[in-house]
Coordinates of C-alpha atoms in Angstrom, one line a residue:
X1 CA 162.9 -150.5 84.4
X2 CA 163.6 -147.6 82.0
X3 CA 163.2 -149.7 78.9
X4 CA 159.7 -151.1 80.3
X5 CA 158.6 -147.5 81.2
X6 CA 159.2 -145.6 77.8
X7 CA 158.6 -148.2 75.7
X8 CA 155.0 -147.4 75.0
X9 CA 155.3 -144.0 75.1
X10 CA 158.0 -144.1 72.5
X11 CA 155.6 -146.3 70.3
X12 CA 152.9 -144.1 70.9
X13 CA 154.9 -140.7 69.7
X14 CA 156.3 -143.1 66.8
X15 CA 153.0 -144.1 65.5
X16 CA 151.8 -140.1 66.0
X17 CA 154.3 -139.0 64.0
X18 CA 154.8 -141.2 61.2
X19 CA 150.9 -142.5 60.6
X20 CA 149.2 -141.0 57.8
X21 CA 145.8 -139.7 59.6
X22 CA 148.1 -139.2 62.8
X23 CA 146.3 -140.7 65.4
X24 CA 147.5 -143.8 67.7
X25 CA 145.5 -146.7 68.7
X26 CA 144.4 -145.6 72.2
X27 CA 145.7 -149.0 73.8
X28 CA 149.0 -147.9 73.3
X29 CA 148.2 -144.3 74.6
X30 CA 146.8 -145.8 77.7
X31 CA 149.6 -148.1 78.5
X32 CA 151.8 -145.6 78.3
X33 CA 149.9 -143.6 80.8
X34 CA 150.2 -146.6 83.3
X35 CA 153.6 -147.3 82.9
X36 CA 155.6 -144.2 83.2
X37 CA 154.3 -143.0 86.7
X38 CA 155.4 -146.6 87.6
X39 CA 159.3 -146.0 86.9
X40 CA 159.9 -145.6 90.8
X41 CA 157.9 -148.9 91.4
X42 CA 160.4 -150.7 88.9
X43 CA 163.4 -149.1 90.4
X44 CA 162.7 -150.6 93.6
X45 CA 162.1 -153.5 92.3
X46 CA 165.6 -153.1 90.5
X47 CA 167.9 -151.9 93.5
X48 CA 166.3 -154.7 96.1
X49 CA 166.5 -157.3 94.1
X50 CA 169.7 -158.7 95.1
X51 CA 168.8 -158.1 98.9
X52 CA 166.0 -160.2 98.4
X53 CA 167.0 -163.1 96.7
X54 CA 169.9 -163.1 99.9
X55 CA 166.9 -163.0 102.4
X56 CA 165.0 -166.0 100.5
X57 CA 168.2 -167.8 101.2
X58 CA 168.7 -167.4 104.5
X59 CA 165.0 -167.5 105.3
X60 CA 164.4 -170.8 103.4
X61 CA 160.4 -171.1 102.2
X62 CA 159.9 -167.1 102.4
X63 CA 157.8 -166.0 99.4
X64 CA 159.4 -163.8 97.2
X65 CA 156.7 -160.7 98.2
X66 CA 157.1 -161.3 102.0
X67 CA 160.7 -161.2 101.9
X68 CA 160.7 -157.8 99.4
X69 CA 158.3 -156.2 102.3
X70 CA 161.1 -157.3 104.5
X71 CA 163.4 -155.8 103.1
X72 CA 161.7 -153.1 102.5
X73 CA 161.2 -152.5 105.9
X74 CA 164.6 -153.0 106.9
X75 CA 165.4 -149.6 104.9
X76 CA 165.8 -151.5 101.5
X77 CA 169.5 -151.8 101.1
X78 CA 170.2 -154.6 103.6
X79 CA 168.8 -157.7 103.9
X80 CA 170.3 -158.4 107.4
X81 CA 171.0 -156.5 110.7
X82 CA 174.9 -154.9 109.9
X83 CA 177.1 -156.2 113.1
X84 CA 178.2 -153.3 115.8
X85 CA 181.4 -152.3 115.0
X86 CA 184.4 -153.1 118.0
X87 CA 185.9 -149.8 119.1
X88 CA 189.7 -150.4 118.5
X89 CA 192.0 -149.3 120.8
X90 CA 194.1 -146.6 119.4
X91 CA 197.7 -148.4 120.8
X92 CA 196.8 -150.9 117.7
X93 CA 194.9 -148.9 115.4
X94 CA 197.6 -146.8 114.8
X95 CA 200.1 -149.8 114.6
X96 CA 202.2 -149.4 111.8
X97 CA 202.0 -145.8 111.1
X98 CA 205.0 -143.8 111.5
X99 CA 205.6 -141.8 114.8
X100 CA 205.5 -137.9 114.9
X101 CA 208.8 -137.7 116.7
X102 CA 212.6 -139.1 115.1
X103 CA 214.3 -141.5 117.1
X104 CA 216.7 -138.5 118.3
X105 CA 213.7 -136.9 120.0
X106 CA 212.0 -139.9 121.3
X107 CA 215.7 -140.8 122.8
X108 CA 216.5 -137.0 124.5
X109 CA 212.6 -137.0 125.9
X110 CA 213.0 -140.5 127.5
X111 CA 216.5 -139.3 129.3
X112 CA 215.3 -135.7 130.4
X113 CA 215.1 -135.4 134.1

């Protein structure tokens, strides 16, 4: 995207600087014009690319523009509904760690009256 985006302009200052009467053809000038504002555009187009060449897979016959509006829609950086999390309970989501007490104090808590 950066490449496509400067590359005129960098042309165009090139030309300016280094032609004899100092002027650039004012194709290049214009195309420059177009194509920096659309860096954003080809960032986009960058980012979500992976997202939706997954959604054209799991929505065989999608068009390449309806599933990059879908995936668009869905926020841009998913191409599919993310599961719900299970709440763990904490007896074995903390299985494993060490315990705050020593065996000594777990022993002379157990046997207190």
């Amino acid at each position: 995207g950066f490449m496509l985006t400067y590359t005129f302009a960098c042309i165009y200052q090139l030309i300016q600087m280094y032609s004899p009467t100092g002027s650039a053809p004012v194709a290049i000038a214009i195309l420059g014009r177009v194509f920096i504002p659309l860096q954003g555009f080809f960032n986009i187009l960058i980012y979500t690319y992976p997202h939706v060449i997954s959604y054209r897979r799991q929505h065989t016959g999608t068009s390449w523009i309806r599933a990059f509006w879908e995936v668009i829609k869905a926020g841009g950086d998913s191409d599919q509904p993310q599961p719900k999390r299970r709440k763990i309970p904490g007896r074995i989501r903390n299985r494993g760690r060490r315990s705050k007490f020593t065996k000594e104090r777990r022993d002379s808590l157990r046997n207190e009256p």
